[in-house]
Amino acid sequence: MTVPLFDLPESEPGTAVGGDAAREVTFLHTADWQLGMTRHFLGADAQHTYDAARADAVAEIGRLAARTGAEFVVVCGDVFDDPRVSSRIIRRTLDALGDYPAPVYLLPGNHDPLDATSVYRSATFAAACPPNVHVLEKAGLVRVRDGVTLVAAPWTTKRPDGDLIAEQLARLGPADEVRIVVGHGGVDTFSPGSDPARVAAADLEAAVRSGLVDYVALGDRHSATPIGESGRIWYAGAPEVTDFDHVETGSGQVLAVTVGRGAGAAREVEVVPHRVGQWTFTTLRLDVDGAADLEVLRERLTALPDKSRTVVKLALVGTLSLADEAAFEALFAEFAERLAGLWLWERHHDLTVVADPSDVSALGLQGYAAQAADELSALAAGETPEAGAARSALSLLFRLAGSSS
């Protein structure tokens, strides 16, 4: 359902709304669920498990709302990954949100803008939406309860022509109530460029410093990240990891926020992250130059916890003999089965295999096989176009010979 929007009267500076009692509220701040997302580096089984974990994270947010006493939940954009998300995902998501013990406010973002093709305008969404779920369809003020108001800045197109949050801040006057901005988009301190929709960090900081708003809840950046020094402007990050740790840090969390203002408020602002994600996407870079280094690699991979929910992007730099390369291939095959995903980071992977005649002689080949191995070894040691193919053939020979011994 959509939320009622109000033209709220602005209070004069210093005038308490409803008396001098403290205004305090605890809520959950989350964003970037991007339900329906697929990851190209996951096989079919791992993708299924990953999808289930993302659905579990949505349910866990509801349980966290109950544990923290949150009065409501704000999801700051990109609830769904694409307007063409399946009706199954829509229905199951709304079923999970219907079990939350508090209202949920969904903000359309750049992945799920409120345009003509919006998920939120679909017949499936309208039919399945429970009473406690509210779509922030229009920009402006939304009263949650007496003394607590949201300042909504939804995306109605994938390419806004201006800073949607700044537009709403410009319309506000002073008021003695807790105000929470609910917005989405890249902040200029992290996303420089000419995009007109970039959010101006200076405007956000000025708004919280002056008391015009009490907290700015942002979505778009998948890493949980504070903006500025006030402690009042945050990206929540994605509740389940979506990218590798050289790109994304601090994901898999939801923020429990307590904001107070007025006489007797217990605290001005408190932001506590709570982990709800289960998966890890990690990069592993190692220098390898022999069997000892490969053993270090094995130890590092073995030590990874929860392997069925861990994906590793591997970049090795160094030189291996044919025997060591065969050992690496066996190690890679083993952990490709043990982990949710293991693949080579080709852009940074630079592993050279050197064909040493002693490697070939150690195989104990005879007759035509020995002659062929010697010829391949000679080719592999050269700089001709055939050298790479020869090294690959020798590597295969090592694996076959090792499996038959």
Short mmCIF file of C-alpha atoms in Angstrom, two decimals:
data_model
loop_
_atom_site.label_atom_id
_atom_site.label_comp_id
_atom_site.label_asym_id
_atom_site.label_seq_id
_atom_site.Cartn_x
_atom_site.Cartn_y
_atom_site.Cartn_z
CA MET A 1 0.00 0.00 0.00
CA THR A 2 1.10 3.59 -0.43
CA VAL A 3 1.61 5.87 2.52
CA PRO A 4 -0.46 8.96 3.24
CA LEU A 5 1.48 12.15 2.69
CA PHE A 6 0.82 15.25 4.72
CA ASP A 7 1.46 18.95 4.38
CA LEU A 8 2.84 19.15 7.88
CA PRO A 9 2.80 22.51 9.65
CA GLU A 10 6.28 23.81 10.34
CA SER A 11 6.93 24.80 13.94
CA GLU A 12 8.66 28.00 14.92
CA PRO A 13 12.23 27.53 16.11
CA GLY A 14 12.29 26.47 19.75
CA THR A 15 8.64 25.45 19.79
CA ALA A 16 8.08 21.88 20.95
CA VAL A 17 5.51 19.82 19.10
CA GLY A 18 3.21 18.34 21.70
CA GLY A 19 5.06 19.84 24.69
CA ASP A 20 8.55 19.50 26.08
CA ALA A 21 8.65 15.71 26.19
CA ALA A 22 11.64 14.07 24.59
CA ARG A 23 11.29 12.76 21.08
CA GLU A 24 13.09 9.46 20.68
CA VAL A 25 12.71 6.69 18.15
CA THR A 26 14.51 3.46 17.27
CA PHE A 27 14.25 2.09 13.74
CA LEU A 28 16.14 -0.14 11.31
CA HIS A 29 17.95 1.31 8.32
CA THR A 30 18.63 -1.01 5.40
CA ALA A 31 18.91 -0.77 1.61
CA ASP A 32 19.98 -2.43 -1.62
CA TRP A 33 18.32 -5.82 -1.19
CA GLN A 34 18.27 -6.13 -5.00
CA LEU A 35 16.16 -9.26 -4.80
CA GLY A 36 16.39 -11.27 -7.99
CA MET A 37 20.09 -10.51 -8.45
CA THR A 38 22.25 -13.19 -10.06
CA ARG A 39 26.04 -13.49 -9.87
CA HIS A 40 27.84 -14.70 -13.01
CA PHE A 41 30.53 -16.49 -10.99
CA LEU A 42 28.06 -18.82 -9.23
CA GLY A 43 27.01 -22.17 -10.59
CA ALA A 44 23.35 -23.17 -10.57
CA ASP A 45 23.48 -24.89 -7.17
CA ALA A 46 25.42 -22.06 -5.53
CA GLN A 47 23.08 -19.45 -7.06
CA HIS A 48 20.11 -21.28 -5.56
CA THR A 49 21.77 -21.28 -2.12
CA TYR A 50 22.70 -17.62 -2.52
CA ASP A 51 19.11 -16.70 -3.41
CA ALA A 52 17.90 -18.54 -0.31
CA ALA A 53 20.39 -16.65 1.88
CA ARG A 54 19.19 -13.31 0.51
CA ALA A 55 15.61 -14.28 1.32
CA ASP A 56 16.76 -15.37 4.79
CA ALA A 57 18.36 -11.95 5.31
CA VAL A 58 15.01 -10.27 4.62
CA ALA A 59 13.33 -12.49 7.21
CA GLU A 60 16.16 -11.90 9.70
CA ILE A 61 15.63 -8.14 9.45
CA GLY A 62 12.10 -8.67 10.73
CA ARG A 63 13.38 -10.72 13.66
CA LEU A 64 15.97 -8.04 14.36
CA ALA A 65 13.21 -5.41 14.43
CA ALA A 66 11.52 -7.41 17.18
CA ARG A 67 14.75 -7.86 19.18
CA THR A 68 15.72 -4.18 19.01
CA GLY A 69 12.22 -2.80 19.58
CA ALA A 70 12.36 -0.93 16.26
CA GLU A 71 9.24 1.12 15.60
CA PHE A 72 9.64 0.83 11.83
CA VAL A 73 12.02 -0.22 9.05
CA VAL A 74 13.19 1.94 6.15
CA VAL A 75 14.54 0.28 2.99
CA CYS A 76 16.36 3.03 1.13
CA GLY A 77 16.00 1.97 -2.48
CA ASP A 78 16.69 -1.01 -4.72
CA VAL A 79 14.49 -3.48 -2.92
CA PHE A 80 14.28 -5.34 -6.23
CA ASP A 81 17.06 -5.74 -8.74
CA ASP A 82 14.93 -5.22 -11.84
CA PRO A 83 11.37 -4.24 -12.76
CA ARG A 84 11.03 -7.65 -14.45
CA VAL A 85 11.59 -9.57 -11.23
CA SER A 86 9.40 -12.67 -11.01
CA SER A 87 6.00 -12.64 -9.35
CA ARG A 88 7.29 -15.46 -7.12
CA ILE A 89 9.98 -13.16 -5.67
CA ILE A 90 7.47 -10.33 -5.22
CA ARG A 91 4.98 -12.51 -3.37
CA ARG A 92 7.55 -14.20 -1.15
CA THR A 93 9.15 -10.89 -0.25
CA LEU A 94 5.83 -9.34 0.68
CA ASP A 95 4.90 -12.42 2.71
CA ALA A 96 8.14 -11.99 4.68
CA LEU A 97 7.52 -8.26 5.19
CA GLY A 98 3.99 -8.97 6.34
CA ASP A 99 5.49 -10.93 9.24
CA TYR A 100 7.50 -7.94 10.47
CA PRO A 101 6.33 -6.61 13.84
CA ALA A 102 6.49 -3.01 12.59
CA PRO A 103 5.69 -0.88 9.54
CA VAL A 104 8.08 -1.09 6.58
CA TYR A 105 8.73 1.86 4.27
CA LEU A 106 10.07 1.01 0.81
CA LEU A 107 11.80 3.72 -1.19
CA PRO A 108 12.04 3.28 -4.99
CA GLY A 109 15.69 3.54 -6.12
CA ASN A 110 17.58 3.39 -9.39
CA HIS A 111 17.07 -0.38 -9.82
CA ASP A 112 13.34 -0.21 -9.01
CA PRO A 113 12.23 3.36 -9.83
CA LEU A 114 8.59 4.30 -9.69
CA ASP A 115 8.14 4.67 -13.44
CA ALA A 116 5.55 3.15 -15.78
CA THR A 117 7.13 -0.32 -15.56
CA SER A 118 7.69 -0.24 -11.80
CA VAL A 119 7.41 -3.33 -9.65
CA TYR A 120 5.36 -1.22 -7.28
CA ARG A 121 2.74 -0.54 -9.94
CA SER A 122 2.33 -4.20 -10.86
CA ALA A 123 -0.88 -6.07 -10.22
CA THR A 124 1.07 -8.73 -8.32
CA PHE A 125 2.53 -6.21 -5.90
CA ALA A 126 -0.80 -4.48 -5.35
CA ALA A 127 -2.59 -7.75 -4.66
CA ALA A 128 0.06 -9.18 -2.34
CA CYS A 129 1.08 -6.06 -0.39
CA PRO A 130 0.29 -6.42 3.35
CA PRO A 131 -1.08 -3.52 5.41
CA ASN A 132 2.20 -2.79 7.20
CA VAL A 133 4.17 -2.25 3.96
CA HIS A 134 4.21 1.27 2.57
CA VAL A 135 5.77 2.47 -0.67
CA LEU A 136 7.19 5.99 -0.49
CA GLU A 137 5.65 6.97 -3.81
CA LYS A 138 5.86 10.73 -3.55
CA ALA A 139 8.59 13.05 -2.42
CA GLY A 140 7.88 14.94 0.75
CA LEU A 141 7.01 14.50 4.41
CA VAL A 142 5.50 11.29 5.76
CA ARG A 143 4.31 11.17 9.34
CA VAL A 144 5.19 7.89 11.05
CA ARG A 145 3.66 8.96 14.33
CA ASP A 146 3.37 12.14 16.38
CA GLY A 147 6.83 13.67 16.61
CA VAL A 148 8.48 11.42 14.00
CA THR A 149 8.49 12.22 10.28
CA LEU A 150 10.23 10.80 7.23
CA VAL A 151 11.56 13.04 4.46
CA ALA A 152 11.16 10.86 1.37
CA ALA A 153 13.13 11.29 -1.86
CA PRO A 154 12.01 8.45 -4.18
CA TRP A 155 13.31 7.84 -7.68
CA THR A 156 10.59 8.12 -10.31
CA THR A 157 13.00 7.56 -13.19
CA LYS A 158 16.33 5.80 -13.64
CA ARG A 159 17.93 9.12 -14.60
CA PRO A 160 16.84 11.98 -12.34
CA ASP A 161 17.85 15.43 -13.54
CA GLY A 162 18.87 16.70 -10.09
CA ASP A 163 19.79 15.92 -6.48
CA LEU A 164 16.51 14.49 -5.17
CA ILE A 165 17.45 14.83 -1.51
CA ALA A 166 18.63 18.44 -1.86
CA GLU A 167 15.28 19.29 -3.43
CA GLN A 168 13.47 18.06 -0.32
CA LEU A 169 15.87 19.70 2.13
CA ALA A 170 15.29 23.03 0.40
CA ARG A 171 11.57 22.78 1.15
CA LEU A 172 11.99 22.23 4.89
CA GLY A 173 11.68 24.78 7.67
CA PRO A 174 12.61 24.29 11.33
CA ALA A 175 10.47 21.94 13.42
CA ASP A 176 10.86 20.33 16.82
CA GLU A 177 10.29 16.75 15.76
CA VAL A 178 12.53 13.88 14.77
CA ARG A 179 13.08 14.01 11.02
CA ILE A 180 14.67 11.15 9.10
CA VAL A 181 15.68 11.59 5.48
CA VAL A 182 15.13 8.47 3.37
CA GLY A 183 17.15 8.76 0.17
CA HIS A 184 19.14 6.90 -2.47
CA GLY A 185 22.06 7.70 -4.72
CA GLY A 186 25.79 8.28 -4.91
CA VAL A 187 27.25 10.98 -2.68
CA ASP A 188 29.70 13.29 -4.42
CA THR A 189 32.53 12.51 -1.99
CA PHE A 190 32.49 8.89 -3.23
CA SER A 191 31.07 9.32 -6.74
CA PRO A 192 32.67 12.35 -8.39
CA GLY A 193 31.54 13.23 -11.87
CA SER A 194 28.89 15.09 -13.77
CA ASP A 195 25.83 13.01 -12.90
CA PRO A 196 23.14 15.56 -11.98
CA ALA A 197 21.60 13.09 -9.51
CA ARG A 198 24.73 12.99 -7.32
CA VAL A 199 23.92 13.78 -3.70
CA ALA A 200 25.80 16.75 -2.25
CA ALA A 201 27.44 15.68 1.01
CA ALA A 202 27.84 19.29 2.12
CA ASP A 203 24.06 19.81 1.98
CA LEU A 204 23.47 16.70 4.10
CA GLU A 205 26.02 17.78 6.69
CA ALA A 206 24.59 21.30 6.84
CA ALA A 207 21.08 19.90 7.35
CA VAL A 208 22.06 17.70 10.31
CA ARG A 209 24.37 20.33 11.79
CA SER A 210 21.58 22.91 11.83
CA GLY A 211 19.04 20.47 13.28
CA LEU A 212 16.86 20.66 10.18
CA VAL A 213 16.95 16.87 10.07
CA ASP A 214 18.18 14.35 12.64
CA TYR A 215 19.39 11.44 10.51
CA VAL A 216 19.99 10.75 6.83
CA ALA A 217 19.34 7.14 5.79
CA LEU A 218 20.93 6.39 2.42
CA GLY A 219 20.97 3.55 -0.07
CA ASP A 220 23.02 2.81 -3.21
CA ARG A 221 26.49 2.09 -1.75
CA HIS A 222 26.62 -1.59 -0.81
CA SER A 223 29.19 -1.08 1.95
CA ALA A 224 28.00 0.22 5.31
CA THR A 225 29.57 3.69 5.37
CA PRO A 226 29.22 6.85 7.48
CA ILE A 227 29.37 10.19 5.69
CA GLY A 228 31.08 13.10 7.40
CA GLU A 229 31.81 13.40 11.11
CA SER A 230 28.36 13.83 12.61
CA GLY A 231 27.47 10.14 12.89
CA ARG A 232 24.04 11.05 11.50
CA ILE A 233 24.53 10.27 7.80
CA TRP A 234 24.93 6.63 6.79
CA TYR A 235 24.79 4.19 3.95
CA ALA A 236 23.41 0.96 5.41
CA GLY A 237 25.07 -1.25 2.80
CA ALA A 238 23.51 -4.39 1.37
CA PRO A 239 22.22 -6.96 3.89
CA GLU A 240 23.93 -9.75 1.95
CA VAL A 241 27.26 -9.44 0.16
CA THR A 242 27.05 -8.61 -3.55
CA ASP A 243 30.68 -8.09 -4.59
CA PHE A 244 34.22 -9.07 -3.64
CA ASP A 245 36.02 -7.52 -0.70
CA HIS A 246 38.36 -5.40 -2.82
CA VAL A 247 35.22 -3.53 -3.97
CA GLU A 248 32.72 -3.94 -1.15
CA THR A 249 33.38 -3.89 2.60
CA GLY A 250 30.99 -3.84 5.51
CA SER A 251 28.10 -5.44 3.66
CA GLY A 252 25.88 -8.10 5.21
CA GLN A 253 24.64 -5.71 7.91
CA VAL A 254 21.61 -3.71 8.96
CA LEU A 255 21.81 -0.55 11.07
CA ALA A 256 19.72 -0.13 14.23
CA VAL A 257 19.38 3.61 14.74
CA THR A 258 18.16 5.47 17.81
CA VAL A 259 17.57 9.20 17.42
CA GLY A 260 16.36 11.57 20.10
CA ARG A 261 15.73 15.27 20.42
CA GLY A 262 14.12 17.47 23.02
CA ALA A 263 14.40 17.73 26.79
CA GLY A 264 15.30 14.49 28.52
CA ALA A 265 16.30 12.56 25.38
CA ALA A 266 18.42 9.60 26.40
CA ARG A 267 20.80 10.07 23.47
CA GLU A 268 21.09 12.18 20.36
CA VAL A 269 22.02 9.42 17.92
CA GLU A 270 23.23 5.85 18.20
CA VAL A 271 23.96 3.63 15.19
CA VAL A 272 24.56 -0.06 15.84
CA PRO A 273 25.34 -2.49 12.98
CA HIS A 274 23.85 -5.98 13.16
CA ARG A 275 25.04 -8.79 10.88
CA VAL A 276 22.31 -10.56 8.92
CA GLY A 277 24.29 -11.82 5.90
CA GLN A 278 25.76 -15.31 5.57
CA TRP A 279 27.97 -15.19 2.48
CA THR A 280 31.57 -14.10 1.83
CA PHE A 281 33.08 -13.07 -1.51
CA THR A 282 36.83 -12.76 -0.98
CA THR A 283 39.90 -12.13 -3.11
CA LEU A 284 43.12 -14.00 -2.47
CA ARG A 285 46.45 -12.88 -3.97
CA LEU A 286 49.63 -14.88 -3.46
CA ASP A 287 53.15 -15.12 -4.83
CA VAL A 288 53.90 -18.75 -5.66
CA ASP A 289 57.21 -20.20 -6.72
CA GLY A 290 57.09 -23.84 -5.73
CA ALA A 291 55.60 -26.57 -3.60
CA ALA A 292 56.01 -24.67 -0.31
CA ASP A 293 53.96 -21.74 -1.62
CA LEU A 294 51.27 -24.10 -2.87
CA GLU A 295 51.07 -25.57 0.61
CA VAL A 296 50.49 -22.05 1.97
CA LEU A 297 47.69 -21.65 -0.56
CA ARG A 298 46.14 -24.93 0.58
CA GLU A 299 46.32 -23.79 4.21
CA ARG A 300 44.68 -20.47 3.38
CA LEU A 301 41.82 -22.14 1.51
CA THR A 302 41.40 -24.82 4.16
CA ALA A 303 41.10 -22.18 6.89
CA LEU A 304 38.16 -20.43 5.21
CA PRO A 305 35.00 -20.93 7.30
CA ASP A 306 31.59 -21.87 5.93
CA LYS A 307 32.99 -22.93 2.56
CA SER A 308 29.57 -23.66 1.04
CA ARG A 309 28.83 -19.91 1.33
CA THR A 310 32.26 -18.61 0.36
CA VAL A 311 33.42 -17.57 -3.11
CA VAL A 312 37.13 -16.98 -3.77
CA LYS A 313 38.65 -14.99 -6.60
CA LEU A 314 42.23 -16.18 -6.89
CA ALA A 315 45.24 -14.34 -8.34
CA LEU A 316 48.61 -16.10 -8.29
CA VAL A 317 51.84 -14.52 -9.47
CA GLY A 318 55.01 -16.53 -9.94
CA THR A 319 56.64 -19.49 -11.66
CA LEU A 320 55.91 -23.19 -11.25
CA SER A 321 57.49 -26.31 -12.57
CA LEU A 322 55.36 -28.78 -14.48
CA ALA A 323 55.09 -30.98 -11.41
CA ASP A 324 54.03 -28.04 -9.25
CA GLU A 325 51.57 -26.88 -11.89
CA ALA A 326 49.96 -30.31 -11.89
CA ALA A 327 49.74 -30.12 -8.09
CA PHE A 328 48.09 -26.70 -8.39
CA GLU A 329 45.54 -28.00 -10.88
CA ALA A 330 44.62 -30.80 -8.48
CA LEU A 331 44.35 -28.34 -5.58
CA PHE A 332 42.18 -25.99 -7.64
CA ALA A 333 39.84 -28.82 -8.66
CA GLU A 334 39.49 -29.95 -5.05
CA PHE A 335 38.56 -26.52 -3.68
CA ALA A 336 36.32 -25.71 -6.64
CA GLU A 337 34.15 -28.53 -5.27
CA ARG A 338 34.50 -27.56 -1.61
CA LEU A 339 33.76 -23.84 -2.03
CA ALA A 340 30.64 -22.18 -3.37
CA GLY A 341 32.85 -20.78 -6.10
CA LEU A 342 36.53 -20.60 -7.02
CA TRP A 343 37.81 -18.86 -10.10
CA LEU A 344 40.91 -17.16 -11.40
CA TRP A 345 41.11 -13.38 -11.37
CA GLU A 346 42.52 -13.24 -14.87
CA ARG A 347 43.35 -9.54 -14.78
CA HIS A 348 45.79 -10.11 -11.92
CA HIS A 349 46.67 -13.78 -12.40
CA ASP A 350 50.15 -14.24 -13.87
CA LEU A 351 51.42 -17.75 -13.39
CA THR A 352 54.25 -19.01 -15.61
CA VAL A 353 54.90 -22.73 -16.02
CA VAL A 354 58.49 -23.75 -16.79
CA ALA A 355 59.18 -27.11 -18.43
CA ASP A 356 62.21 -28.67 -16.76
CA PRO A 357 63.64 -31.82 -18.41
CA SER A 358 64.06 -33.36 -14.95
CA ASP A 359 60.28 -33.19 -14.52
CA VAL A 360 59.81 -35.24 -17.65
CA SER A 361 62.45 -37.82 -16.74
CA ALA A 362 60.86 -38.26 -13.32
CA LEU A 363 57.73 -39.63 -14.98
CA GLY A 364 59.62 -42.76 -16.03
CA LEU A 365 58.05 -42.83 -19.49
CA GLN A 366 59.34 -45.24 -22.13
CA GLY A 367 59.19 -45.66 -25.89
CA TYR A 368 57.00 -43.36 -27.94
CA ALA A 369 55.60 -41.68 -24.80
CA ALA A 370 59.09 -40.71 -23.64
CA GLN A 371 60.00 -39.45 -27.12
CA ALA A 372 56.80 -37.37 -27.32
CA ALA A 373 57.42 -35.92 -23.85
CA ASP A 374 60.97 -34.93 -24.80
CA GLU A 375 59.72 -33.19 -27.93
CA LEU A 376 57.02 -31.35 -26.00
CA SER A 377 59.59 -30.32 -23.37
CA ALA A 378 61.84 -28.85 -26.05
CA LEU A 379 58.95 -26.93 -27.59
CA ALA A 380 57.72 -25.71 -24.19
CA ALA A 381 61.13 -24.26 -23.37
CA GLY A 382 61.14 -22.10 -26.48
CA GLU A 383 59.50 -18.81 -27.43
CA THR A 384 57.57 -20.08 -30.47
CA PRO A 385 53.78 -19.78 -30.78
CA GLU A 386 53.61 -23.53 -30.08
CA ALA A 387 55.28 -23.18 -26.64
CA GLY A 388 52.04 -22.49 -24.77
CA ALA A 389 50.29 -25.44 -26.34
CA ALA A 390 53.28 -27.65 -25.54
CA ARG A 391 53.23 -26.61 -21.89
CA SER A 392 49.50 -27.35 -21.71
CA ALA A 393 50.10 -30.77 -23.25
CA LEU A 394 52.86 -31.51 -20.76
CA SER A 395 50.65 -30.43 -17.87
CA LEU A 396 47.97 -32.84 -19.07
CA LEU A 397 50.58 -35.56 -19.38
CA PHE A 398 51.68 -34.96 -15.79
CA ARG A 399 48.11 -35.18 -14.51
CA LEU A 400 47.43 -38.37 -16.46
CA ALA A 401 50.69 -39.97 -15.42
CA GLY A 402 50.08 -38.98 -11.80
CA SER A 403 46.56 -40.45 -11.79
CA SER A 404 47.77 -43.75 -13.17
CA SER A 405 50.70 -44.14 -10.79
#
